[in-house]
Amino acid sequence: MKAFDQLHPAIREAIWRQSWKELRPLQVDAIEAVLGSKAHLILSAATASGKTEAAFLPILSSFADAPSGGVKALYISPLKALINDQFQRLRDFCEAAQIPVHRWHGDVSATDKRKLRDDPGGVLLITPESLESHCINHGPTLHRIYHGLEFIVIDELHAFLEDVRGVHLRSLIARICHAAGCSPRLLGLSATLGDFAPAQRFLCAEKPADVRVLKEEGGDREIRVGVKTYIRPAKVEGVTLDELTAERAVATDIATRFRKATNLIFFNSRGLTEEIADLLNERCKSESWPVNPFRVHHGSLSKDLREATEAELKSNQPITALCTRTLEMGIDIGAVQCVGQVGAPWTVASLIQRVGRSGRREGEAQMLRFYVIDAALTDASTFSERLFPETLRAIAMVELLLQKWVETPKIGRKHYSTFIHQILSILRQTGGARADALHHILCQRGAFDSITTAECAAVLRSLAGHSIIQQMETGEIILAPDGEQIVESRDFYAAFASSTDYSIEHDSDKIGVMPRDQLPPVGEHLLLGGRRWCVIDINDSAKRASVIPARGKRVPLFLGGAGSLDRRVMQKMKELLTSSEMPAYLHSDAAATLKSARGHYEQMPDSGPAVFETHNGVCFLPWEGTAIHKTLVSLAKADGLEAALSRDGLMITYGGCTLSVAKAHWQRVSKGAFKSNDLVSSIGDPTSERFDDLVPPDLLANAYISEFLDVSGARDATENLRTTD
C-alpha cells in the first residue's frame, strides 16, 4: 500500500485541500515507519524539508478515530515562538480530523489551559519549562491527562543533546511516564546531526541501537559563500581615530547588499548587533531612505518587538533582521534570500543552522555573506594575534560546513545542578518522598543514570546541610522552609540559571530587558532595539529603568564571551595556515589576511605542535581544542608553573619559564605523572550552573574535570612536541 493511502481519510483530505503535489521522501519513510513499527525514530533532514508533517501525518492518522481520553501526542519545543508557529501548521490537519490541538506556555490564557485540564485529548504543544510547571502545579492530574500518551515529538533535538535543558527534558519525560503509567514512542526532529549515536541515546538510553534513523538523502542544496575581513585600527597615542571604522565598513556593505528581499544577519553578541543596527539607522537618516528595512531581534528585546519583527519577516516585504540565536531555529519566516554572519560562531552546528534558513525554495541556493572583524597588528601583538584568529576561525568553519562535518555532542555528564532542581521539583509535586524513591525515579528510570547511589546520598546530605530539605521520622524527605522558598519563585520552572534583568521602559511601553550590572548610570546612554536611549531613572525595587530617546550613545555591554572550539575546528585552522591553497570564496581582503597569517606561521615547524621561547616565557600552540588547552593550563598550575590561555584560546603562555623547564613539565605530563584528582586545586571556581553551590565540592570539582577537561588528551598532546630554534 502506498504511503499516502495509509493515512487517515481526513488527513488525506486536508493534504488535498493544501494542494500538495506529492509527499516528500522523508514523509513517505516516516509514514511507513510510524504506522508499520513500534520503534523510536529520528527524522533528520534540512531546514524546511517537511519534518514536522513527516512526523505528524502518521501520528494523527494513528489515533484520528479515537482522539479523546487523554493527550495522545506531546510536541516539545525549546521555543515558545516555534510552538506558536507549529500550532498554526498542525491546526488545519487536526481540525480536518476533529482532533483537539492545544498549546501550553506562559503566553497562553488560563482559559485555554483549563480546557486541556478539563477535557484532555489530541495534541499538546509545550516547552520543557511549561511541562515542569505542569508537573509541579498539577501533579494529581498527570495520570488523567497523560495515561493515554502514545507519542512524544521533540523538535530541534540537537538543541537539547546533553544541554541543561536536555537533561531536564529527559527527566520530565521519565517523570510523566512514571506518574501516568505510559510508555510513549519518541520521535526526534533535527536538521543538524552528524553523529546520530548521542541522539539515539537521548531518546532511549537503555537500547540506543534500537532507535531508527530516517535521514533524507539527496536534499543538499548548493551553498554560495563569500567571506570579507575588516581590520579594526589600532589605537595610537595622541591620534584621534574612529574606533568604529571596521563596524562602519560592515554596516556599509550590509546597507548595500541586504536592503532588498527577506534576509537574516546573525551576530555572536547582542552588543555588536545593536552597534551595527545603530549605524544602519544613522545611514538611513543621513541618506533619507524612504523606509528602513532593518530590524533587531534578540533575547533582551520585549516579546512584542520580537513578534512584530517576525510578522514583518513573513509579510513578503523587504525586511532584514539583525539577530542572535533567537532566529537560528526553525520558526517559519518564509523565504529568506540570504544569510549574513558577522563574526565567526563557535560551532559548525550553529553555522549549519543559520545557513539553512536561506535557499528554501525549490532550485534556490543557500547564500552566506560572512563578515569578520580582526584587530590590526602592533608591536605589542602576541603571536596568536598575528595569525588573525577571527578570520582563521571563520574560514575553518566554512571549510567544515562545505565538508558537511558537524560536532558530536559530549554525553555522560553528571548534571548535578539539574539533578538538585529535579529533586526539589518532585518534593514540591508529591509533598515528600523517600531517598530510595528519588533515586529510582531520577537515576534508575530517569535522566541521571550516571549518578550513583552514594553520589545521590551525598547530594541529599548537602541539601539537608544547607537547610533546603529535611527528613521526617518516617524517613520521608520534604522541603524545608528555604527549599519551599526556592520552588515558589517565579523562575524555578527553568533548570538553568537566569540573570536579574531590569525592564527597560519608555512611556510605560516595554522596550526590552537588560541585566542590572550592565545598566549605565542615570544620565548615560545605551543602545537597545537599534535605537539610542538616555536613562532617566532606575527603580531597583521594581527592577525597572525608564528611558527617553537620546542623541549620542553608550553601548550596553551585552558581552558575547568566548566559546569552546572542537579539536577538529582547530586542526582545520592549522591546516589553513600550512596550506598554499587559497579558498575561492575569500574576498581580496580576507585572502590578504590569510596570506599574512601564513607568513607569520612559516617560522613554525611543518608538522606537530608549535613551541617557541620569548622573553616572557614559553609559548605553545597545541591546536588540540579548548578542552585540552584548558587541561594543559590546569596541569601547569598543578605542577607549580604559571600558565595562561590567550583570549582567542589558541596559545598557552608559560610565564617566567625557560624551554628546558617547560620540556621537563611536558615530559611529566606525557608520562602520566598527574591524575585527575591533582587538578582539583588548580581549576578555580567550578560553579557555573544554577544550583552548583549546593553540590558537595568534591563531587562538583571531579565532575568539572571529567566533563570539561581532558587529561588523556593532554598527555597525547605533549608526547611529540617539536620546537623551533
PDB file of C-alpha atoms in Angstrom, residues 6-7 11 32 69 81 85 89 100 222 224 231 250 288 339 383 398 531 534 539 554 686 694 700:
ATOM      1  CA  GLN A   6      -2.040   4.518   4.778  1.00  0.00           C
ATOM      2  CA  LEU A   7      -3.077   7.904   6.155  1.00  0.00           C
ATOM      3  CA  ILE A  11      -5.726  13.652   6.885  1.00  0.00           C
ATOM      4  CA  GLU A  32       5.763   3.643   6.898  1.00  0.00           C
ATOM      5  CA  GLY A  69      -9.403  10.202  26.750  1.00  0.00           C
ATOM      6  CA  ALA A  81       7.665  31.134  19.131  1.00  0.00           C
ATOM      7  CA  ASP A  85       4.307  28.567  14.558  1.00  0.00           C
ATOM      8  CA  ARG A  89       0.707  24.399  10.859  1.00  0.00           C
ATOM      9  CA  PRO A 100      -8.129  18.654  19.609  1.00  0.00           C
ATOM     10  CA  GLU A 222      24.149  24.476  -3.378  1.00  0.00           C
ATOM     11  CA  ARG A 224      27.279  30.127  -2.135  1.00  0.00           C
ATOM     12  CA  ILE A 231      40.637  45.347  10.243  1.00  0.00           C
ATOM     13  CA  VAL A 250      30.474  46.250   7.716  1.00  0.00           C
ATOM     14  CA  SER A 288      16.914  59.819   3.562  1.00  0.00           C
ATOM     15  CA  VAL A 339      22.047  34.864   5.466  1.00  0.00           C
ATOM     16  CA  PHE A 383      51.982  35.528  18.146  1.00  0.00           C
ATOM     17  CA  VAL A 398      33.167  27.494   6.266  1.00  0.00           C
ATOM     18  CA  ARG A 531      17.782  52.997  18.925  1.00  0.00           C
ATOM     19  CA  CYS A 534      19.065  58.033  27.808  1.00  0.00           C
ATOM     20  CA  ASN A 539      13.925  51.689  40.200  1.00  0.00           C
ATOM     21  CA  ARG A 554      26.677  54.334  25.460  1.00  0.00           C
ATOM     22  CA  PRO A 686      33.862  25.209  39.008  1.00  0.00           C
ATOM     23  CA  LEU A 694      24.581  23.232  46.757  1.00  0.00           C
ATOM     24  CA  LEU A 700      31.431  19.231  41.658  1.00  0.00           C
TER      25      LEU A 700
END
